[in-house]
Short mmCIF file of C-alpha atoms in Angstrom, two decimals:
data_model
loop_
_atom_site.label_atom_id
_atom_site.label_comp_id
_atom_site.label_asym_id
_atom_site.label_seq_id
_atom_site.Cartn_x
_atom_site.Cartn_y
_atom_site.Cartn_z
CA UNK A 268 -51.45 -4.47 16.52
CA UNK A 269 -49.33 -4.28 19.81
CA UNK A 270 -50.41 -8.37 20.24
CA UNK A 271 -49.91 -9.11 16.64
CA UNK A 272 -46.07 -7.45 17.07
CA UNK A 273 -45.27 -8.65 20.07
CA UNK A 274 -46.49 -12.38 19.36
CA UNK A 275 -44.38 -12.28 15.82
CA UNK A 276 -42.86 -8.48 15.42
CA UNK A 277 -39.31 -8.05 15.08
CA UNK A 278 -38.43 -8.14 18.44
CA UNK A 279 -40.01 -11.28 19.58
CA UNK A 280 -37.90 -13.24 16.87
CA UNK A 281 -34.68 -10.81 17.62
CA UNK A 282 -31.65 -13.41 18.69
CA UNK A 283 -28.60 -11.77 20.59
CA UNK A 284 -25.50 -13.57 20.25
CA UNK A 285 -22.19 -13.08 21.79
CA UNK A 286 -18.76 -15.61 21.76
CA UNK A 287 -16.77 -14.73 25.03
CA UNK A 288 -12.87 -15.54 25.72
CA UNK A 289 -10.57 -17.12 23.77
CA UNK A 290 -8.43 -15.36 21.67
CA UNK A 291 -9.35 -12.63 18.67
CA UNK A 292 -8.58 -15.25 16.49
CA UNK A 293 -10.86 -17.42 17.92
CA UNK A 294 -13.86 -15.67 18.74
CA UNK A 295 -13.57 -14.33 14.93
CA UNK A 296 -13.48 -17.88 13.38
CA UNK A 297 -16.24 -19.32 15.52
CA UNK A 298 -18.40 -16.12 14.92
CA UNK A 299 -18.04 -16.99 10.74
CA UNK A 300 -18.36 -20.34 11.15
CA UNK A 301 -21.97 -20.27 13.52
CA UNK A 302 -23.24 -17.39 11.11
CA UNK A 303 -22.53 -19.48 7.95
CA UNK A 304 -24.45 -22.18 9.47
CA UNK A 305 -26.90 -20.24 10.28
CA UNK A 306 -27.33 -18.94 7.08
CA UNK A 307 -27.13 -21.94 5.45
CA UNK A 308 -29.81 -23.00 7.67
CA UNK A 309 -32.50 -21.02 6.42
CA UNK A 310 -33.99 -20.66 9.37
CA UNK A 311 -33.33 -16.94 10.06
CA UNK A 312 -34.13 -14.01 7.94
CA UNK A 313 -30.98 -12.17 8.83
CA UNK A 314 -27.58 -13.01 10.74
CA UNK A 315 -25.04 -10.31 10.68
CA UNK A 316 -21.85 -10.46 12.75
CA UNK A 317 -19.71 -8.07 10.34
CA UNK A 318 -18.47 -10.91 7.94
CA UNK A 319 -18.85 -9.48 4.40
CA UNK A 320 -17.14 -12.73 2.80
CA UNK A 321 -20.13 -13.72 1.37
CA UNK A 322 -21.28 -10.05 0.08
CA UNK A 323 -19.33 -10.25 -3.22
CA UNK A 324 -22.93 -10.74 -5.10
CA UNK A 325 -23.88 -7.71 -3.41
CA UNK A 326 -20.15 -5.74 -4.79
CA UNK A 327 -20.55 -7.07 -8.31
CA UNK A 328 -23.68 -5.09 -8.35
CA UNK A 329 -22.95 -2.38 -6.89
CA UNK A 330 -19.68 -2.36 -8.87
CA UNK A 331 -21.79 -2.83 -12.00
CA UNK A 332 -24.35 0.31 -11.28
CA UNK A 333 -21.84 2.66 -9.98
CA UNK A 334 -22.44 5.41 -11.87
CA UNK A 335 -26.08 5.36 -11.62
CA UNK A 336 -25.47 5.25 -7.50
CA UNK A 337 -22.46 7.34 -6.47
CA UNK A 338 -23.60 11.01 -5.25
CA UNK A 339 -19.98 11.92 -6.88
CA UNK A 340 -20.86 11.71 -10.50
CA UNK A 341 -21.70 14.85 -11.84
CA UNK A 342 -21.39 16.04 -15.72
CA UNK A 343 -18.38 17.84 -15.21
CA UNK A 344 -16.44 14.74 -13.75
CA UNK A 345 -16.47 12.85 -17.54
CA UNK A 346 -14.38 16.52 -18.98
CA UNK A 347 -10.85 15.63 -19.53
CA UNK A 348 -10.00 17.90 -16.43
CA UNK A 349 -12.67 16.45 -14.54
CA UNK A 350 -11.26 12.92 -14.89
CA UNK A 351 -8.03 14.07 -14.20
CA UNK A 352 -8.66 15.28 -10.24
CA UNK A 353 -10.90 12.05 -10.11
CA UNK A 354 -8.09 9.90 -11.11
CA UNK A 355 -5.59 11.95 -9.07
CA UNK A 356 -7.78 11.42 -5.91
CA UNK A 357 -8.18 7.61 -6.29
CA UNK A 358 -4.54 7.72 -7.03
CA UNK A 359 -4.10 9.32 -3.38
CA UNK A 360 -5.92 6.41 -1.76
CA UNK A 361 -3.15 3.80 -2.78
CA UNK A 362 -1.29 5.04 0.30
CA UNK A 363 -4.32 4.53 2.98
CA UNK A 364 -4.74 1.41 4.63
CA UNK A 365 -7.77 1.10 2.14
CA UNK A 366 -5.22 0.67 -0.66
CA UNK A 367 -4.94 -2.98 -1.18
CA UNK A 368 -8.52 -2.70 -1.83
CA UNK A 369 -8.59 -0.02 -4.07
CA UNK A 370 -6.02 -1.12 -6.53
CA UNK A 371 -7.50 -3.98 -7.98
CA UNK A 372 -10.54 -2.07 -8.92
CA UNK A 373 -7.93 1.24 -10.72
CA UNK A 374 -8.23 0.17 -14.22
CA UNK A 375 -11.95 0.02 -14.21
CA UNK A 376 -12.76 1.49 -11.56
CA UNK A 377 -10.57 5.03 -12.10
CA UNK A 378 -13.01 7.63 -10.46
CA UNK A 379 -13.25 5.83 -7.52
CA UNK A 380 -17.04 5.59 -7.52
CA UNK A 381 -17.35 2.02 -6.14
CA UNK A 382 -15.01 2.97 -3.09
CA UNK A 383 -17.45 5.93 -2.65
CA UNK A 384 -20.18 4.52 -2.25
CA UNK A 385 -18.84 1.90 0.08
CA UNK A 386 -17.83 4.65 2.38
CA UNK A 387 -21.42 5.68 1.99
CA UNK A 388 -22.60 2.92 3.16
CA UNK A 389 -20.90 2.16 6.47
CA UNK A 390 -22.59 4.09 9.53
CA UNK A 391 -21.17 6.56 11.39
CA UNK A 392 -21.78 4.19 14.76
CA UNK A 393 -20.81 0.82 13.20
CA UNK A 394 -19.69 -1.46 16.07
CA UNK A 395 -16.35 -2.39 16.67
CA UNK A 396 -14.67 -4.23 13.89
CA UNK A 397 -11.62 -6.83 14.92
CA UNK A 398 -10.56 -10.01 12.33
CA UNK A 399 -13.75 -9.38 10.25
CA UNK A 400 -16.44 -9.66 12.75
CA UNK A 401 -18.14 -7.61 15.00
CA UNK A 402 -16.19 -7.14 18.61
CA UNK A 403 -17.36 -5.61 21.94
CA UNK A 404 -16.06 -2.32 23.02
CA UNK A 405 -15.14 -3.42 26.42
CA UNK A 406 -15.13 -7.34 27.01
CA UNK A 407 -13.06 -9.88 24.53
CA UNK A 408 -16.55 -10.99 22.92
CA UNK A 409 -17.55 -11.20 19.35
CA UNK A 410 -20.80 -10.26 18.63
CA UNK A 411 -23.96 -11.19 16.04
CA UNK A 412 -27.63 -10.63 15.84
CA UNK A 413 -30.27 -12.60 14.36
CA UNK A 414 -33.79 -12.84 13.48
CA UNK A 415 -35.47 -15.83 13.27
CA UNK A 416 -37.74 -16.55 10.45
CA UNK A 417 -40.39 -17.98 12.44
CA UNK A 418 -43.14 -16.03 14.59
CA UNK A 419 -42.47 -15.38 17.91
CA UNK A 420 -44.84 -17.06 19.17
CA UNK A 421 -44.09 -20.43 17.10
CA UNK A 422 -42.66 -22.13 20.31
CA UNK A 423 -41.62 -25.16 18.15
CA UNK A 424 -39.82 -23.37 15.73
CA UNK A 425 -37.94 -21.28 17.38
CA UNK A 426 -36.72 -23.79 19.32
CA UNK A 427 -35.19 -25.53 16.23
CA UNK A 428 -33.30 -22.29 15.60
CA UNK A 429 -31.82 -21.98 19.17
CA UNK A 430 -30.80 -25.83 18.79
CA UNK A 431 -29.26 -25.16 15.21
CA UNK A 432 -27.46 -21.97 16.65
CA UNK A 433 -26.18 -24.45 19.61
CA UNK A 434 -25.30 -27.25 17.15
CA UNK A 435 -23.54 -24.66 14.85
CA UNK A 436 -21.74 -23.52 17.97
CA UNK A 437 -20.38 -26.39 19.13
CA UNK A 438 -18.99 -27.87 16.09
CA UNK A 439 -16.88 -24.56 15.29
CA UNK A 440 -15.46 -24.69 18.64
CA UNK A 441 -14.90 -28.58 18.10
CA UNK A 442 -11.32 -28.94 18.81
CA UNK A 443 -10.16 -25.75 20.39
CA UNK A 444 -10.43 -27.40 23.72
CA UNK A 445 -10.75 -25.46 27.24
CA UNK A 446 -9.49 -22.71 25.08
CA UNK A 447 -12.52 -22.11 23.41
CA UNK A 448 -15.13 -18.88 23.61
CA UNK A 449 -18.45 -19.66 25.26
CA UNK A 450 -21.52 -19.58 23.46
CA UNK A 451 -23.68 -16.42 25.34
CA UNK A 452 -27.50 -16.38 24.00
CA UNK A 453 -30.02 -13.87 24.54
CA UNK A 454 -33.62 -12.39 23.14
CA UNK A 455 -37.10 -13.29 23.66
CA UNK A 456 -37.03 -16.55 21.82
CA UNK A 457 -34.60 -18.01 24.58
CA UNK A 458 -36.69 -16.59 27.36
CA UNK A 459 -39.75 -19.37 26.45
#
């Protein structure tokens, strides 16, 4: 079993990525645009980097079962008084940073369930969020990890997926000049 994982676990397909220098702005817009690509690619079974653009699938559902999967809905919530505080509550958000987000979602939304369970759902230990993508704590580097779809120990195929990463790469930072953040690659599929 130890052979099996370590010839096409996890961890030998695990792909550390990281976009260093440049500015915020930068590092954030090549991070979306390599992760897209790789994405698009099909060639990895998951690429996350922090961009939720693409999860609005994902919030339709979850906007469409929210009352079967907030922890908040209880019998007494759908009483007159019940919906009352639940209104007043969501009404309370408007004033957070969180209520541009909110607001849209009022009329149907006027418990607040979908916002709860969003809150649910991010980890206490998330990393660093900065322009929509994952940012280090200490050095001006965007960050992303990937796995690739192919077995660790498919030389040939995981070499396509470090050239696509490197092709995606270089056409998102494609006319930003000297400017632009380097491409820093790491994992057990670059080590072969």
């Amino acid at each position: 079993m130890l052979i099996e994982q370590l010839q096409s676990g996890v961890a030998s397909r695990t792909l550390m990525l990281g976009f260093e220098g440049g500015s915020v702005t930068q590092r954030a817009e090549v991070s979306r645009a390599v992760g897209k690509a790789m994405r698009d690619s099909q060639l990895f079974d998951l690429v996350q980097n922090g961009d939720v653009s693409d999860w609005s699938e994902a919030g339709t559902w979850v906007f469409q079962h929210r009352y079967q999967l907030s922890s908040g809905v209880m019998p007494g919530q759908f009483t007159a008084e019940g919906l009352r505080e639940a209104i007043v509550d969501t009404l309370s958000m408007l004033g957070t940073p969180a209520g541009n987000a909110i607001k849209p979602l009022l009329d149907s939304d006027p418990t607040g369930e979908t916002q709860r369970i969003a809150m649910e759902l991010v980890p206490a230990s998330a990393p660093r969020s900065e322009a929509g993508v994952w940012m280090s704590r200490e050095a001006p580097r965007a960050l992303m990890i990937a796995t690739t779809r192919a077995a660790g120990g498919d030389l040939d195929a995981q070499a396509v997926a470090i050239a696509r990463v490197q092709a995606a790469y270089e056409a998102a930072a494609r006319g930003m000049g000297e400017a632009a953040p380097k491409l820093l690659l790491s994992g057990p599929p670059c080590s072969r």
